[in-house]
Amino acid sequence: MRFLIVTNTIYRGLDFVLRNLNSSIRQVKAEDGDILLIDQNKILLDLPEDILKISNFKRIHYQVQTISQARNFLLQWKNTSLYDWILFCDDDGYFCDDYITRFKNICNQNPNLDAVAGGIMVHGTQKYYSPRHAIGGSMNLFNYKLLMGANFA
């Protein structure tokens, strides 16, 4: 099972983006898939060399103003066919430490899934970010979703 984790960023502080990328990098080894940053900023984020050198990290500079436009760019990107799943995580959010393991288990137990959506929970409180997120369904298989991160796979 191969994954592409996509984060798009525009006007977000580097500390948030690094927290996001590091949560993905810790979990997705090169044999499992890739991490893609769609950098929507006018000037590329000044990422540290240790991230830029990671073999399964990719960055695309794509200057559009909305998240939807940036994510829809993937429809044109020829490489998406290399992956079984594309996972999105907002630039001010990050995955819990065992997210990919749990996601793989859910996919293996439910092989007919075509889409999966996660909820947003505030870091450290185990409470939903808003009532809208609480309505979205059960979080039983995921212990928590962290600060301001929206997931969709």
Tab-separated table of C-alpha atoms in Angstrom:
chain	number	residue	atom	x	y	z
A	1	MET	CA	0.000	0.000	0.000
A	2	ARG	CA	1.592	3.252	-1.161
A	3	PHE	CA	0.683	6.676	0.199
A	4	LEU	CA	1.065	10.227	-0.949
A	5	ILE	CA	0.702	12.700	1.888
A	6	VAL	CA	-0.096	16.169	0.587
A	7	THR	CA	0.218	19.420	2.467
A	8	ASN	CA	-0.353	22.717	0.768
A	9	THR	CA	0.764	25.936	2.354
A	10	ILE	CA	0.250	29.628	1.824
A	11	TYR	CA	1.089	32.427	4.280
A	12	ARG	CA	1.722	29.973	7.117
A	13	GLY	CA	4.599	30.263	9.556
A	14	LEU	CA	7.518	27.934	8.938
A	15	ASP	CA	7.218	26.421	12.424
A	16	PHE	CA	3.708	25.126	11.652
A	17	VAL	CA	4.740	23.720	8.275
A	18	LEU	CA	7.795	21.993	9.762
A	19	ARG	CA	5.681	20.456	12.520
A	20	ASN	CA	3.339	19.141	9.842
A	21	LEU	CA	6.068	17.797	7.568
A	22	ASN	CA	7.943	16.151	10.432
A	23	SER	CA	4.807	14.296	11.527
A	24	SER	CA	4.577	12.824	8.017
A	25	ILE	CA	8.297	12.187	7.590
A	26	ARG	CA	8.427	10.180	10.835
A	27	GLN	CA	5.770	7.800	9.529
A	28	VAL	CA	6.205	7.446	5.766
A	29	LYS	CA	9.348	5.657	4.675
A	30	ALA	CA	10.380	5.746	1.013
A	31	GLU	CA	9.048	2.236	0.413
A	32	ASP	CA	5.618	3.314	1.768
A	33	GLY	CA	5.202	6.435	-0.320
A	34	ASP	CA	5.985	10.106	-0.609
A	35	ILE	CA	5.351	13.428	1.067
A	36	LEU	CA	4.403	16.333	-1.187
A	37	LEU	CA	4.404	19.981	-0.173
A	38	ILE	CA	2.490	22.252	-2.525
A	39	ASP	CA	4.066	25.617	-1.725
A	40	GLN	CA	1.633	28.339	-2.783
A	41	ASN	CA	3.754	31.206	-1.467
A	42	LYS	CA	5.219	33.818	-3.797
A	43	ILE	CA	8.634	32.992	-2.396
A	44	LEU	CA	9.301	29.351	-1.529
A	45	LEU	CA	9.441	28.538	2.163
A	46	ASP	CA	13.002	28.323	3.424
A	47	LEU	CA	12.964	24.652	4.394
A	48	PRO	CA	15.974	23.119	6.166
A	49	GLU	CA	18.375	21.073	4.052
A	50	ASP	CA	17.708	17.911	6.072
A	51	ILE	CA	14.091	17.937	4.847
A	52	LEU	CA	14.965	18.866	1.274
A	53	LYS	CA	17.390	15.919	1.105
A	54	ILE	CA	14.825	13.298	2.152
A	55	SER	CA	14.399	10.935	-0.784
A	56	ASN	CA	10.616	10.687	-0.560
A	57	PHE	CA	9.989	14.409	-0.013
A	58	LYS	CA	8.813	16.455	-2.978
A	59	ARG	CA	7.929	20.124	-3.267
A	60	ILE	CA	6.004	21.868	-5.996
A	61	HIS	CA	5.790	25.633	-6.308
A	62	TYR	CA	2.247	26.330	-7.473
A	63	GLN	CA	1.032	29.886	-6.973
A	64	VAL	CA	-2.727	29.833	-6.531
A	65	GLN	CA	-4.727	31.470	-3.786
A	66	THR	CA	-7.005	28.706	-2.533
A	67	ILE	CA	-6.526	25.308	-0.957
A	68	SER	CA	-8.972	23.765	-3.418
A	69	GLN	CA	-7.023	25.026	-6.418
A	70	ALA	CA	-3.800	23.662	-4.991
A	71	ARG	CA	-5.288	20.259	-4.204
A	72	ASN	CA	-7.028	20.063	-7.573
A	73	PHE	CA	-3.623	20.496	-9.179
A	74	LEU	CA	-3.115	16.827	-8.340
A	75	LEU	CA	-5.675	15.969	-11.015
A	76	GLN	CA	-3.126	17.199	-13.572
A	77	TRP	CA	-0.065	15.763	-11.845
A	78	LYS	CA	0.988	12.607	-13.669
A	79	ASN	CA	2.413	10.856	-10.598
A	80	THR	CA	-0.813	10.279	-8.643
A	81	SER	CA	-1.304	6.879	-10.275
A	82	LEU	CA	1.718	5.616	-8.316
A	83	TYR	CA	-0.267	5.689	-5.059
A	84	ASP	CA	-3.079	3.673	-3.560
A	85	TRP	CA	-4.071	6.521	-1.247
A	86	ILE	CA	-3.647	10.291	-1.256
A	87	LEU	CA	-3.904	11.810	2.218
A	88	PHE	CA	-4.315	15.515	2.883
A	89	CYS	CA	-3.260	17.313	6.036
A	90	ASP	CA	-3.572	21.071	6.500
A	91	ASP	CA	-0.356	23.010	6.996
A	92	ASP	CA	-1.338	24.037	10.527
A	93	GLY	CA	-2.219	20.463	11.502
A	94	TYR	CA	-0.247	17.272	11.903
A	95	PHE	CA	-0.783	13.544	12.161
A	96	CYS	CA	-0.772	11.670	15.450
A	97	ASP	CA	2.280	9.414	15.813
A	98	ASP	CA	0.568	6.204	14.720
A	99	TYR	CA	-1.753	7.645	12.099
A	100	ILE	CA	-0.366	5.699	9.121
A	101	THR	CA	-0.387	2.412	11.035
A	102	ARG	CA	-4.003	2.956	12.028
A	103	PHE	CA	-4.910	4.063	8.520
A	104	LYS	CA	-3.343	0.928	7.016
A	105	ASN	CA	-5.276	-1.235	9.480
A	106	ILE	CA	-8.555	0.461	8.575
A	107	CYS	CA	-7.851	-0.014	4.852
A	108	ASN	CA	-6.887	-3.653	5.314
A	109	GLN	CA	-9.996	-4.369	7.376
A	110	ASN	CA	-12.223	-2.511	4.884
A	111	PRO	CA	-10.798	-3.205	1.419
A	112	ASN	CA	-13.769	-1.624	-0.378
A	113	LEU	CA	-13.130	1.867	0.989
A	114	ASP	CA	-12.743	4.615	-1.585
A	115	ALA	CA	-12.578	7.617	0.739
A	116	VAL	CA	-11.898	8.247	4.410
A	117	ALA	CA	-12.361	11.492	6.326
A	118	GLY	CA	-10.978	12.326	9.742
A	119	GLY	CA	-12.042	14.742	12.397
A	120	ILE	CA	-10.256	17.646	13.983
A	121	MET	CA	-9.429	17.537	17.649
A	122	VAL	CA	-7.524	20.074	19.681
A	123	HIS	CA	-4.103	18.899	20.788
A	124	GLY	CA	-4.020	17.700	24.370
A	125	THR	CA	-7.731	18.065	25.121
A	126	GLN	CA	-9.298	15.137	23.224
A	127	LYS	CA	-12.166	17.521	22.360
A	128	TYR	CA	-13.472	18.230	18.876
A	129	TYR	CA	-12.449	21.544	17.399
A	130	SER	CA	-16.072	22.489	16.749
A	131	PRO	CA	-19.548	20.878	16.896
A	132	ARG	CA	-19.360	20.410	13.113
A	133	HIS	CA	-16.388	18.076	13.555
A	134	ALA	CA	-18.102	16.049	16.266
A	135	ILE	CA	-20.982	15.228	13.907
A	136	GLY	CA	-18.576	13.770	11.319
A	137	GLY	CA	-18.495	10.286	12.788
A	138	SER	CA	-16.661	8.047	15.142
A	139	MET	CA	-13.054	8.622	16.070
A	140	ASN	CA	-12.846	5.255	17.835
A	141	LEU	CA	-10.113	3.934	15.564
A	142	PHE	CA	-8.086	7.128	15.842
A	143	ASN	CA	-7.120	8.117	19.337
A	144	TYR	CA	-7.117	11.818	18.507
A	145	LYS	CA	-6.676	14.323	15.737
A	146	LEU	CA	-4.392	17.158	16.489
A	147	LEU	CA	-4.648	20.918	16.474
A	148	MET	CA	-6.370	22.376	13.418
A	149	GLY	CA	-5.498	19.563	11.041
A	150	ALA	CA	-8.036	18.526	8.447
A	151	ASN	CA	-7.686	15.071	6.976
A	152	PHE	CA	-9.149	13.505	3.941
A	153	ALA	CA	-7.849	10.438	2.156
